[in-house]
Every structure is written in structure tokens, then in C-alpha cells.
PDB file of C-alpha atoms in Angstrom:
ATOM      1  CA  MET O   1     -17.402  18.382 -13.705  1.00 40.00           C
ATOM      2  CA  ASN O   2     -17.254  14.299 -14.460  1.00 38.00           C
ATOM      3  CA  SER O   3     -20.639  12.186 -13.559  1.00 37.00           C
ATOM      4  CA  PRO O   4     -20.369   9.822 -11.011  1.00 37.00           C
ATOM      5  CA  ILE O   5     -20.952   7.187 -13.280  1.00 35.00           C
ATOM      6  CA  SER O   6     -17.869   8.246 -15.712  1.00 37.00           C
ATOM      7  CA  ARG O   7     -15.856   7.905 -12.214  1.00 36.00           C
ATOM      8  CA  ARG O   8     -17.065   4.466 -11.613  1.00 36.00           C
ATOM      9  CA  THR O   9     -16.054   3.542 -15.124  1.00 35.00           C
ATOM     10  CA  VAL O  10     -12.645   5.033 -14.960  1.00 33.00           C
ATOM     11  CA  THR O  11     -11.958   3.357 -11.103  1.00 36.00           C
ATOM     12  CA  ALA O  12     -12.710   0.215 -12.738  1.00 35.00           C
ATOM     13  CA  SER O  13     -10.637   0.361 -15.572  1.00 37.00           C
ATOM     14  CA  LEU O  14      -7.847   1.093 -13.290  1.00 33.00           C
ATOM     15  CA  LEU O  15      -8.485  -1.632 -10.739  1.00 34.00           C
ATOM     16  CA  ALA O  16      -8.645  -4.523 -13.553  1.00 38.00           C
ATOM     17  CA  GLY O  17      -5.523  -2.947 -15.275  1.00 37.00           C
ATOM     18  CA  ALA O  18      -3.964  -3.183 -12.171  1.00 34.00           C
ATOM     19  CA  ALA O  19      -5.223  -6.629 -11.746  1.00 36.00           C
ATOM     20  CA  THR O  20      -3.814  -7.532 -15.092  1.00 35.00           C
ATOM     21  CA  LEU O  21      -0.453  -6.619 -14.291  1.00 32.00           C
ATOM     22  CA  GLY O  22      -0.165  -7.933 -11.221  1.00 36.00           C
ATOM     23  CA  ALA O  23      -1.494 -11.520 -12.071  1.00 36.00           C
ATOM     24  CA  ALA O  24       1.141 -11.583 -15.039  1.00 35.00           C
ATOM     25  CA  GLY O  25       4.226 -10.484 -12.756  1.00 37.00           C
ATOM     26  CA  VAL O  26       4.891  -6.855 -14.373  1.00 36.00           C
ATOM     27  CA  ALA O  27       6.265  -4.380 -12.141  1.00 37.00           C
ATOM     28  CA  HIS O  28       5.817  -0.977 -13.086  1.00 38.00           C
ATOM     29  CA  PRO O  29       7.129   2.295 -11.298  1.00 41.00           C
ATOM     30  CA  ALA O  30       4.660   3.861  -8.989  1.00 42.00           C
ATOM     31  CA  PRO O  31       3.863   7.330 -10.810  1.00 43.00           C
ATOM     32  CA  ALA O  32       5.781  10.127  -9.452  1.00 44.00           C
ATOM     33  CA  ALA O  33       2.751  11.985  -7.074  1.00 44.00           C
ATOM     34  CA  ALA O  34       1.270  15.434  -8.589  1.00 40.00           C
ATOM     35  CA  PRO O  35       2.525  18.322  -6.346  1.00 40.00           C
ATOM     36  CA  ALA O  36       0.508  19.260  -3.672  1.00 41.00           C
ATOM     37  CA  ARG O  37      -1.960  22.195  -4.981  1.00 38.00           C
ATOM     38  CA  ARG O  38      -1.928  25.933  -3.191  1.00 38.00           C
ATOM     39  CA  PRO O  39      -4.937  26.775  -2.215  1.00 40.00           C
ATOM     40  CA  GLY O  40      -6.382  29.623  -4.362  1.00 40.00           C
ATOM     41  CA  ARG O  41      -8.929  32.174  -5.799  1.00 41.00           C
ATOM     42  CA  PRO O  42     -10.917  30.032  -8.244  1.00 43.00           C
ATOM     43  CA  HIS O  43     -10.910  31.091 -11.647  1.00 43.00           C
ATOM     44  CA  GLY O  44     -10.658  35.079 -10.444  1.00 48.00           C
ATOM     45  CA  ARG O  45      -8.304  37.563 -11.190  1.00 62.00           C
ATOM     46  CA  PRO O  46      -5.646  37.466  -8.971  1.00 64.00           C
ATOM     47  CA  ASP O  47      -6.822  41.054  -7.521  1.00 77.00           C
ATOM     48  CA  THR O  48     -10.302  39.586  -6.719  1.00 91.00           C
ATOM     49  CA  PRO O  49     -11.094  40.582  -3.128  1.00 96.00           C
ATOM     50  CA  THR O  50     -11.310  37.838  -0.695  1.00 97.00           C
ATOM     51  CA  VAL O  51     -15.308  38.021   0.684  1.00 98.00           C
ATOM     52  CA  VAL O  52     -15.422  37.851   4.385  1.00 98.00           C
ATOM     53  CA  LEU O  53     -19.451  37.207   5.434  1.00 98.00           C
ATOM     54  CA  ILE O  54     -20.589  37.833   9.370  1.00 98.00           C
ATOM     55  CA  HIS O  55     -23.559  36.464  10.229  1.00 98.00           C
ATOM     56  CA  GLY O  56     -25.348  38.190  12.807  1.00 98.00           C
ATOM     57  CA  ALA O  57     -27.647  37.370  15.953  1.00 98.00           C
ATOM     58  CA  PHE O  58     -29.828  34.309  15.970  1.00 98.00           C
ATOM     59  CA  ALA O  59     -28.055  33.075  12.322  1.00 97.00           C
ATOM     60  CA  ASP O  60     -25.253  31.529  11.544  1.00 96.00           C
ATOM     61  CA  ALA O  61     -22.533  30.852   8.789  1.00 97.00           C
ATOM     62  CA  SER O  62     -25.044  28.759   6.747  1.00 97.00           C
ATOM     63  CA  SER O  63     -27.602  31.758   6.428  1.00 98.00           C
ATOM     64  CA  TRP O  64     -24.723  32.960   4.233  1.00 98.00           C
ATOM     65  CA  SER O  65     -25.332  29.839   1.704  1.00 98.00           C
ATOM     66  CA  GLY O  66     -27.119  31.424  -1.057  1.00 98.00           C
ATOM     67  CA  VAL O  67     -24.346  34.156  -1.359  1.00 98.00           C
ATOM     68  CA  VAL O  68     -21.470  32.172  -0.926  1.00 98.00           C
ATOM     69  CA  GLU O  69     -22.754  30.078  -3.805  1.00 98.00           C
ATOM     70  CA  ARG O  70     -22.891  33.108  -6.391  1.00 98.00           C
ATOM     71  CA  LEU O  71     -19.259  35.118  -5.725  1.00 98.00           C
ATOM     72  CA  GLN O  72     -17.771  31.229  -5.948  1.00 97.00           C
ATOM     73  CA  ARG O  73     -18.937  31.298  -9.298  1.00 97.00           C
ATOM     74  CA  HIS O  74     -17.798  34.978 -10.063  1.00 95.00           C
ATOM     75  CA  GLY O  75     -14.381  33.585  -8.654  1.00 95.00           C
ATOM     76  CA  HIS O  76     -14.282  35.246  -5.025  1.00 96.00           C
ATOM     77  CA  ARG O  77     -12.616  33.161  -2.283  1.00 97.00           C
ATOM     78  CA  VAL O  78     -15.216  33.709   0.590  1.00 98.00           C
ATOM     79  CA  LEU O  79     -14.988  32.990   4.019  1.00 98.00           C
ATOM     80  CA  ALA O  80     -17.829  32.596   6.781  1.00 98.00           C
ATOM     81  CA  PRO O  81     -16.379  31.681  10.158  1.00 98.00           C
ATOM     82  CA  ALA O  82     -18.955  31.371  13.097  1.00 97.00           C
ATOM     83  CA  LEU O  83     -19.733  34.179  14.999  1.00 98.00           C
ATOM     84  CA  PRO O  84     -19.354  33.965  18.689  1.00 97.00           C
ATOM     85  CA  LEU O  85     -22.237  36.570  20.303  1.00 98.00           C
ATOM     86  CA  ARG O  86     -20.759  37.091  22.891  1.00 97.00           C
ATOM     87  CA  GLY O  87     -19.386  40.533  23.227  1.00 98.00           C
ATOM     88  CA  LEU O  88     -18.877  43.201  20.625  1.00 98.00           C
ATOM     89  CA  ALA O  89     -15.383  43.686  21.594  1.00 98.00           C
ATOM     90  CA  SER O  90     -14.617  39.774  22.039  1.00 98.00           C
ATOM     91  CA  ASP O  91     -16.506  39.611  19.106  1.00 98.00           C
ATOM     92  CA  ALA O  92     -14.746  41.912  16.988  1.00 98.00           C
ATOM     93  CA  ALA O  93     -11.238  40.858  18.183  1.00 98.00           C
ATOM     94  CA  TYR O  94     -12.111  37.398  16.622  1.00 98.00           C
ATOM     95  CA  ILE O  95     -12.708  38.155  13.430  1.00 98.00           C
ATOM     96  CA  ARG O  96      -9.834  40.698  13.336  1.00 98.00           C
ATOM     97  CA  SER O  97      -8.040  37.122  13.509  1.00 98.00           C
ATOM     98  CA  VAL O  98     -10.016  35.576  10.721  1.00 98.00           C
ATOM     99  CA  LEU O  99      -9.075  39.457   8.704  1.00 98.00           C
ATOM    100  CA  ASP O 100      -5.161  38.940   9.692  1.00 97.00           C
ATOM    101  CA  SER O 101      -5.300  35.487   7.959  1.00 96.00           C
ATOM    102  CA  VAL O 102      -6.230  36.155   4.577  1.00 96.00           C
ATOM    103  CA  THR O 103      -3.854  37.935   1.849  1.00 94.00           C
ATOM    104  CA  GLY O 104      -4.567  40.077  -0.294  1.00 95.00           C
ATOM    105  CA  PRO O 105      -7.625  42.977  -0.464  1.00 97.00           C
ATOM    106  CA  ILE O 106     -10.448  42.278   1.732  1.00 98.00           C
ATOM    107  CA  VAL O 107     -14.661  43.226   1.419  1.00 98.00           C
ATOM    108  CA  LEU O 108     -15.998  42.514   4.309  1.00 98.00           C
ATOM    109  CA  VAL O 109     -19.911  42.137   4.802  1.00 98.00           C
ATOM    110  CA  GLY O 110     -21.893  41.946   8.311  1.00 98.00           C
ATOM    111  CA  HIS O 111     -25.544  41.184   8.808  1.00 98.00           C
ATOM    112  CA  SER O 112     -27.862  42.575  11.459  1.00 98.00           C
ATOM    113  CA  TYR O 113     -25.031  42.691  14.831  1.00 98.00           C
ATOM    114  CA  GLY O 114     -22.449  41.169  12.457  1.00 98.00           C
ATOM    115  CA  GLY O 115     -22.717  45.356  10.703  1.00 98.00           C
ATOM    116  CA  ALA O 116     -21.267  46.400  14.699  1.00 98.00           C
ATOM    117  CA  VAL O 117     -18.436  44.187  14.049  1.00 98.00           C
ATOM    118  CA  ILE O 118     -16.876  44.628  11.324  1.00 98.00           C
ATOM    119  CA  SER O 119     -17.235  48.267  12.112  1.00 98.00           C
ATOM    120  CA  GLN O 120     -14.868  47.665  15.338  1.00 98.00           C
ATOM    121  CA  ALA O 121     -12.417  44.448  14.002  1.00 98.00           C
ATOM    122  CA  ALA O 122     -12.014  46.632  10.331  1.00 98.00           C
ATOM    123  CA  VAL O 123      -9.800  49.255  12.118  1.00 97.00           C
ATOM    124  CA  ASP O 124      -6.673  49.617  10.974  1.00 96.00           C
ATOM    125  CA  ALA O 125      -6.969  47.201   9.248  1.00 97.00           C
ATOM    126  CA  PRO O 126      -5.177  47.849   5.357  1.00 95.00           C
ATOM    127  CA  GLN O 127      -6.385  45.108   3.817  1.00 96.00           C
ATOM    128  CA  VAL O 128      -9.729  45.862   3.957  1.00 98.00           C
ATOM    129  CA  ARG O 129     -10.931  47.879   1.270  1.00 98.00           C
ATOM    130  CA  ALA O 130     -14.464  48.136   1.598  1.00 98.00           C
ATOM    131  CA  LEU O 131     -17.392  47.582   4.333  1.00 98.00           C
ATOM    132  CA  VAL O 132     -21.163  46.180   3.231  1.00 98.00           C
ATOM    133  CA  TYR O 133     -24.135  46.418   5.743  1.00 99.00           C
ATOM    134  CA  ILE O 134     -26.460  44.115   5.203  1.00 98.00           C
ATOM    135  CA  ALA O 135     -29.259  44.883   7.227  1.00 98.00           C
ATOM    136  CA  ALA O 136     -26.861  45.594   9.621  1.00 98.00           C
ATOM    137  CA  PHE O 137     -26.118  47.930  12.638  1.00 98.00           C
ATOM    138  CA  VAL O 138     -23.776  50.848  11.878  1.00 98.00           C
ATOM    139  CA  PRO O 139     -23.073  52.301  15.036  1.00 98.00           C
ATOM    140  CA  GLU O 140     -20.840  55.473  16.116  1.00 98.00           C
ATOM    141  CA  VAL O 141     -18.653  55.056  19.097  1.00 98.00           C
ATOM    142  CA  GLY O 142     -20.342  54.976  22.205  1.00 98.00           C
ATOM    143  CA  GLU O 143     -23.926  53.475  20.334  1.00 98.00           C
ATOM    144  CA  SER O 144     -24.763  50.187  21.345  1.00 98.00           C
ATOM    145  CA  ALA O 145     -27.330  47.307  18.805  1.00 98.00           C
ATOM    146  CA  LEU O 146     -29.696  47.946  21.390  1.00 97.00           C
ATOM    147  CA  GLN O 147     -29.909  51.978  21.535  1.00 97.00           C
ATOM    148  CA  LEU O 148     -29.948  52.265  17.694  1.00 98.00           C
ATOM    149  CA  THR O 149     -32.679  49.175  17.795  1.00 96.00           C
ATOM    150  CA  GLY O 150     -34.739  51.529  19.805  1.00 95.00           C
ATOM    151  CA  LYS O 151     -33.955  54.840  17.836  1.00 94.00           C
ATOM    152  CA  PHE O 152     -36.742  54.377  15.482  1.00 96.00           C
ATOM    153  CA  PRO O 153     -39.868  52.641  16.231  1.00 96.00           C
ATOM    154  CA  GLY O 154     -40.589  49.515  14.479  1.00 95.00           C
ATOM    155  CA  SER O 155     -38.459  47.149  15.809  1.00 97.00           C
ATOM    156  CA  THR O 156     -40.832  44.054  16.948  1.00 97.00           C
ATOM    157  CA  LEU O 157     -37.711  41.901  18.210  1.00 97.00           C
ATOM    158  CA  GLY O 158     -38.465  42.266  22.107  1.00 95.00           C
ATOM    159  CA  GLN O 159     -41.910  40.797  21.901  1.00 96.00           C
ATOM    160  CA  ALA O 160     -40.616  37.710  19.995  1.00 98.00           C
ATOM    161  CA  THR O 161     -37.470  36.533  22.009  1.00 98.00           C
ATOM    162  CA  VAL O 162     -37.349  35.081  25.133  1.00 97.00           C
ATOM    163  CA  THR O 163     -34.476  35.296  27.788  1.00 97.00           C
ATOM    164  CA  GLN O 164     -31.888  32.118  28.501  1.00 96.00           C
ATOM    165  CA  TYR O 165     -29.427  31.834  31.400  1.00 96.00           C
ATOM    166  CA  TYR O 166     -25.732  30.249  30.637  1.00 94.00           C
ATOM    167  CA  PRO O 167     -22.867  29.919  33.069  1.00 94.00           C
ATOM    168  CA  LEU O 168     -20.030  32.190  33.155  1.00 92.00           C
ATOM    169  CA  ALA O 169     -16.814  31.845  33.514  1.00 89.00           C
ATOM    170  CA  GLY O 170     -15.523  33.124  36.855  1.00 90.00           C
ATOM    171  CA  GLY O 171     -19.488  32.455  38.179  1.00 92.00           C
ATOM    172  CA  GLY O 172     -22.818  33.732  38.556  1.00 94.00           C
ATOM    173  CA  GLN O 173     -25.443  33.102  35.021  1.00 95.00           C
ATOM    174  CA  GLY O 174     -25.043  35.389  31.738  1.00 95.00           C
ATOM    175  CA  GLU O 175     -28.447  36.503  29.907  1.00 97.00           C
ATOM    176  CA  GLU O 176     -28.783  35.418  26.152  1.00 98.00           C
ATOM    177  CA  LEU O 177     -32.024  35.760  23.538  1.00 98.00           C
ATOM    178  CA  VAL O 178     -33.562  33.659  21.459  1.00 98.00           C
ATOM    179  CA  ILE O 179     -36.399  33.773  19.179  1.00 98.00           C
ATOM    180  CA  GLU O 180     -38.796  31.487  19.826  1.00 98.00           C
ATOM    181  CA  LYS O 181     -39.820  28.985  17.286  1.00 97.00           C
ATOM    182  CA  ASP O 182     -43.118  29.188  16.891  1.00 97.00           C
ATOM    183  CA  LEU O 183     -42.739  33.717  15.891  1.00 98.00           C
ATOM    184  CA  PHE O 184     -39.346  33.266  14.464  1.00 98.00           C
ATOM    185  CA  ARG O 185     -40.291  32.879  10.654  1.00 98.00           C
ATOM    186  CA  LYS O 186     -42.384  36.010  11.325  1.00 98.00           C
ATOM    187  CA  GLN O 187     -40.022  37.825  13.433  1.00 98.00           C
ATOM    188  CA  PHE O 188     -36.794  37.049  11.351  1.00 98.00           C
ATOM    189  CA  ALA O 189     -37.425  35.530   7.867  1.00 98.00           C
ATOM    190  CA  ALA O 190     -40.776  35.958   6.580  1.00 96.00           C
ATOM    191  CA  GLY O 191     -41.360  34.967   2.693  1.00 91.00           C
ATOM    192  CA  VAL O 192     -38.458  32.474   3.670  1.00 96.00           C
ATOM    193  CA  PRO O 193     -39.883  28.567   2.796  1.00 96.00           C
ATOM    194  CA  VAL O 194     -41.434  27.446   6.062  1.00 97.00           C
ATOM    195  CA  ARG O 195     -39.380  24.193   6.493  1.00 97.00           C
ATOM    196  CA  THR O 196     -36.308  26.557   5.875  1.00 97.00           C
ATOM    197  CA  ALA O 197     -37.587  28.985   8.346  1.00 98.00           C
ATOM    198  CA  GLN O 198     -38.146  26.036  10.707  1.00 97.00           C
ATOM    199  CA  VAL O 199     -34.624  24.876  10.261  1.00 97.00           C
ATOM    200  CA  MET O 200     -33.313  28.029  10.244  1.00 98.00           C
ATOM    201  CA  ALA O 201     -35.127  28.622  14.091  1.00 98.00           C
ATOM    202  CA  ALA O 202     -34.158  25.052  15.274  1.00 97.00           C
ATOM    203  CA  GLY O 203     -30.180  26.230  14.882  1.00 96.00           C
ATOM    204  CA  GLN O 204     -29.888  29.567  15.861  1.00 96.00           C
ATOM    205  CA  ARG O 205     -27.570  31.007  17.140  1.00 96.00           C
ATOM    206  CA  PRO O 206     -28.124  32.923  20.648  1.00 98.00           C
ATOM    207  CA  ILE O 207     -26.783  36.467  21.220  1.00 98.00           C
ATOM    208  CA  THR O 208     -26.133  37.875  24.874  1.00 98.00           C
ATOM    209  CA  LEU O 209     -28.266  41.119  26.112  1.00 97.00           C
ATOM    210  CA  ALA O 210     -24.437  42.262  26.998  1.00 96.00           C
ATOM    211  CA  ALA O 211     -23.104  42.227  23.761  1.00 98.00           C
ATOM    212  CA  LEU O 212     -25.983  43.768  22.672  1.00 98.00           C
ATOM    213  CA  LYS O 213     -25.819  46.609  25.545  1.00 98.00           C
ATOM    214  CA  GLU O 214     -22.190  47.216  24.846  1.00 98.00           C
ATOM    215  CA  PRO O 215     -20.997  50.207  22.852  1.00 98.00           C
ATOM    216  CA  ALA O 216     -18.889  50.536  20.653  1.00 98.00           C
ATOM    217  CA  THR O 217     -15.305  51.713  20.636  1.00 98.00           C
ATOM    218  CA  ALA O 218     -14.656  52.459  17.320  1.00 97.00           C
ATOM    219  CA  ALA O 219     -16.341  52.812  13.346  1.00 98.00           C
ATOM    220  CA  ALA O 220     -14.449  52.021  10.263  1.00 98.00           C
ATOM    221  CA  TRP O 221     -17.104  53.390   8.075  1.00 98.00           C
ATOM    222  CA  LYS O 222     -16.104  56.724   8.150  1.00 98.00           C
ATOM    223  CA  LYS O 223     -13.001  56.076   6.631  1.00 97.00           C
ATOM    224  CA  ILE O 224     -13.538  52.670   4.435  1.00 98.00           C
ATOM    225  CA  PRO O 225     -15.822  53.263   1.430  1.00 98.00           C
ATOM    226  CA  SER O 226     -19.002  51.495   3.114  1.00 98.00           C
ATOM    227  CA  TRP O 227     -22.361  49.510   0.789  1.00 98.00           C
ATOM    228  CA  TYR O 228     -25.737  49.180   2.742  1.00 98.00           C
ATOM    229  CA  LEU O 229     -29.027  47.327   1.900  1.00 98.00           C
ATOM    230  CA  VAL O 230     -31.673  48.362   3.370  1.00 98.00           C
ATOM    231  CA  ALA O 231     -34.763  45.331   3.831  1.00 98.00           C
ATOM    232  CA  THR O 232     -37.900  46.936   4.171  1.00 98.00           C
ATOM    233  CA  GLU O 233     -39.928  44.524   5.574  1.00 98.00           C
ATOM    234  CA  ASP O 234     -37.241  44.549   8.518  1.00 98.00           C
ATOM    235  CA  ARG O 235     -39.332  43.567  11.799  1.00 98.00           C
ATOM    236  CA  ASN O 236     -35.801  43.502  14.024  1.00 98.00           C
ATOM    237  CA  ILE O 237     -33.911  46.593  12.767  1.00 98.00           C
ATOM    238  CA  PRO O 238     -36.941  49.267  11.666  1.00 98.00           C
ATOM    239  CA  PRO O 239     -35.906  49.928   7.785  1.00 98.00           C
ATOM    240  CA  ALA O 240     -36.040  53.768   9.019  1.00 98.00           C
ATOM    241  CA  ALA O 241     -33.080  52.905  11.397  1.00 98.00           C
ATOM    242  CA  GLU O 242     -31.424  51.982   8.379  1.00 98.00           C
ATOM    243  CA  ARG O 243     -31.875  53.822   6.010  1.00 98.00           C
ATOM    244  CA  TRP O 244     -30.555  56.624   8.611  1.00 98.00           C
ATOM    245  CA  MET O 245     -27.406  54.519   9.655  1.00 98.00           C
ATOM    246  CA  ALA O 246     -26.836  54.006   5.901  1.00 98.00           C
ATOM    247  CA  GLU O 247     -27.351  57.869   5.399  1.00 98.00           C
ATOM    248  CA  ARG O 248     -24.491  58.717   8.499  1.00 98.00           C
ATOM    249  CA  ALA O 249     -21.717  56.447   6.882  1.00 98.00           C
ATOM    250  CA  ARG O 250     -22.787  57.928   3.249  1.00 98.00           C
ATOM    251  CA  ALA O 251     -22.825  54.331   1.919  1.00 98.00           C
ATOM    252  CA  HIS O 252     -23.805  53.393  -1.342  1.00 98.00           C
ATOM    253  CA  THR O 253     -27.431  52.302  -0.183  1.00 98.00           C
ATOM    254  CA  VAL O 254     -29.813  50.087  -2.364  1.00 98.00           C
ATOM    255  CA  SER O 255     -33.479  49.097  -0.949  1.00 98.00           C
ATOM    256  CA  VAL O 256     -34.657  45.649  -1.383  1.00 98.00           C
ATOM    257  CA  ARG O 257     -38.103  44.186  -0.179  1.00 98.00           C
ATOM    258  CA  ALA O 258     -37.480  41.591   1.904  1.00 98.00           C
ATOM    259  CA  PRO O 259     -37.465  40.245   5.919  1.00 98.00           C
ATOM    260  CA  HIS O 260     -34.466  40.358   8.283  1.00 98.00           C
ATOM    261  CA  ALA O 261     -32.888  37.110   6.695  1.00 98.00           C
ATOM    262  CA  VAL O 262     -32.798  38.828   3.808  1.00 98.00           C
ATOM    263  CA  SER O 263     -29.319  36.769   2.599  1.00 98.00           C
ATOM    264  CA  VAL O 264     -31.519  33.207   2.759  1.00 98.00           C
ATOM    265  CA  SER O 265     -34.360  35.110   1.615  1.00 98.00           C
ATOM    266  CA  ASP O 266     -33.019  37.347  -1.679  1.00 98.00           C
ATOM    267  CA  PRO O 267     -29.280  36.137  -2.225  1.00 98.00           C
ATOM    268  CA  GLY O 268     -29.072  37.213  -5.259  1.00 98.00           C
ATOM    269  CA  PRO O 269     -29.233  41.393  -4.627  1.00 98.00           C
ATOM    270  CA  VAL O 270     -27.206  40.871  -1.635  1.00 98.00           C
ATOM    271  CA  THR O 271     -24.590  39.265  -4.083  1.00 98.00           C
ATOM    272  CA  ASP O 272     -24.743  42.041  -6.352  1.00 98.00           C
ATOM    273  CA  LEU O 273     -24.287  44.221  -3.878  1.00 98.00           C
ATOM    274  CA  ILE O 274     -21.547  42.917  -3.004  1.00 98.00           C
ATOM    275  CA  LEU O 275     -20.106  42.763  -6.291  1.00 98.00           C
ATOM    276  CA  ARG O 276     -20.185  46.141  -6.538  1.00 98.00           C
ATOM    277  CA  ALA O 277     -18.383  46.572  -3.836  1.00 98.00           C
ATOM    278  CA  SER O 278     -15.651  44.326  -4.712  1.00 97.00           C
ATOM    279  CA  ARG O 279     -15.350  45.961  -8.533  1.00 96.00           C
ATOM    280  CA  SER O 280     -14.533  49.096  -6.562  1.00 94.00           C
ATOM    281  CA  VAL O 281     -12.226  47.530  -4.723  1.00 93.00           C
ATOM    282  CA  ARG O 282     -10.675  46.019  -8.334  1.00 84.00           C
ATOM    283  CA  SER O 283     -10.985  49.674  -9.366  1.00 75.00           C
ATOM    284  CA  GLY O 284      -9.502  51.771  -7.455  1.00 72.00           C
ATOM    285  CA  HIS O 285     -12.012  53.836  -6.636  1.00 62.00           C
TER     286      HIS O 285
END
């Protein structure tokens, strides 16, 4: 990659040359424009899957930044769309539209509530070859995120959130939850640098209470191979619940001593697990 100084030098030389030619009255045909480059996969093999990263509640797509950088260095095309966090069925439908825009195999990754979303969005999506759950919900049909949170003791999320109200399209008000800013780092991102956690708290995305209560209507993990990362210091989803869901899904499982925001605090292990899933897709196992 050229340095800023070399770019300035080249630009200055070109301008000087153009000025000289103009002064001499010499005209030359403009060089043919280079053909437009089609978007493609950087550096990777042709069969390298696209990785689609789905964030969860109280986060946004920037929570994947460290993971995205690492995956791109390994030659992966990566998408990290913003999740509406308005309702499980509608969120899954939106993510399905993203999946349908991708050509080739996909490794679909979900964090937290995003795990419930990918479990529903990937049903009957043949391009999705692997599911990766990062401290995430893996619901059975009929289960909700809120139900799974309470299945085992240990979550302190209820004490850390406050309710906000927003207008519904048809009239009335809906309820959404946010984590209190003063409690955000302890609850969601313990171990993340203070300033980083403060920025995350300021930009956190609320989730509707209805989305957390909405039961799943599909479970793609029953047919698609899965991988799971347990965050052993998680205060949102009890680690015991994470292990239980991973075991039920027969997922390839690793544990990391990390908070719920493990993609921010420990992007390396998160990336490693995704790469394991990707290698499995490429090898056909």
C-alpha cells in the first residue's frame, strides 16, 4: 500500500507534466479508462465462504470491527448488517433478504439475540453451510430469548436495564429496553477498556420487549452444522444456559473467559472459531 507521501509525489508529478504539455500546446489522446473492477473476494480462494455477522441487542454492527478486520486478512468477504431489533420474525425476514443477496456459500454468525435470528433466517437457505453462535441464543421452536435467559440462574440483565417507550405505527406505544449507561460496562462489556465501553454504551441499540418474548418458529441448527463460543463471564445469558444450548445443538464448542461482548473484548478467539467453521465448509465436512 502506497504511503501518503508517495501518493502526493506522484500526483504532483502528474500535474506538473500536464502543465508542461499544456504550455507547449501538445495534445495527446486521453488514456483509455481502466475497465471497472467487479467486486470480489480479497485474496481468498474462489470457494472461500462469505461470512455474515449478525449483532444482538444493545450492540450494533461496529461490535464486529475486530473480527471483520481479521476475517478480511484471511481473504473472506464479510457482511455485518444492522439488525432492526424490532421482532424475531421481522428481523429474521430482513436477514434472510441479506442472505439471498449473497452468491456462494455462507458462514452465518450470530451474537446474543442474533443467534435466535440466524436460527430462523437460515431455514431452507441452501447457501448457508455453517452456523456460528457467539454467546448466543439457540432456541427450539416455541422458545423465546427471554425464556432461555431465565432457564438457568446467573443473568443480571433485568436489574441493569430500563424501559423506554416508542410510538407504534398503528397507534399506541411499544416497550424497548436499554442498559443503564453507568452499568453498561459491568453488565455487558467487563474487561473492555473504559473509553471503549463508554462509546458502546452511548451507541447501544435498544431491543423491543416483544422481540425478546417472541417464540421461535424455526430452528435451522437441526440441519446445519453449528459452532458455539461460550463466554464464561457472561452476565446477560448465563454461561450454563449457553453450554446447555450448545450441547443440545450438538455444536462444536469452545469456552473463552470473556464478557457478553466477547467479539469486542476477544475478537481473536471469535475469529478463530469462525475460521474453523469456514474450513469445514471448504472441505465439505
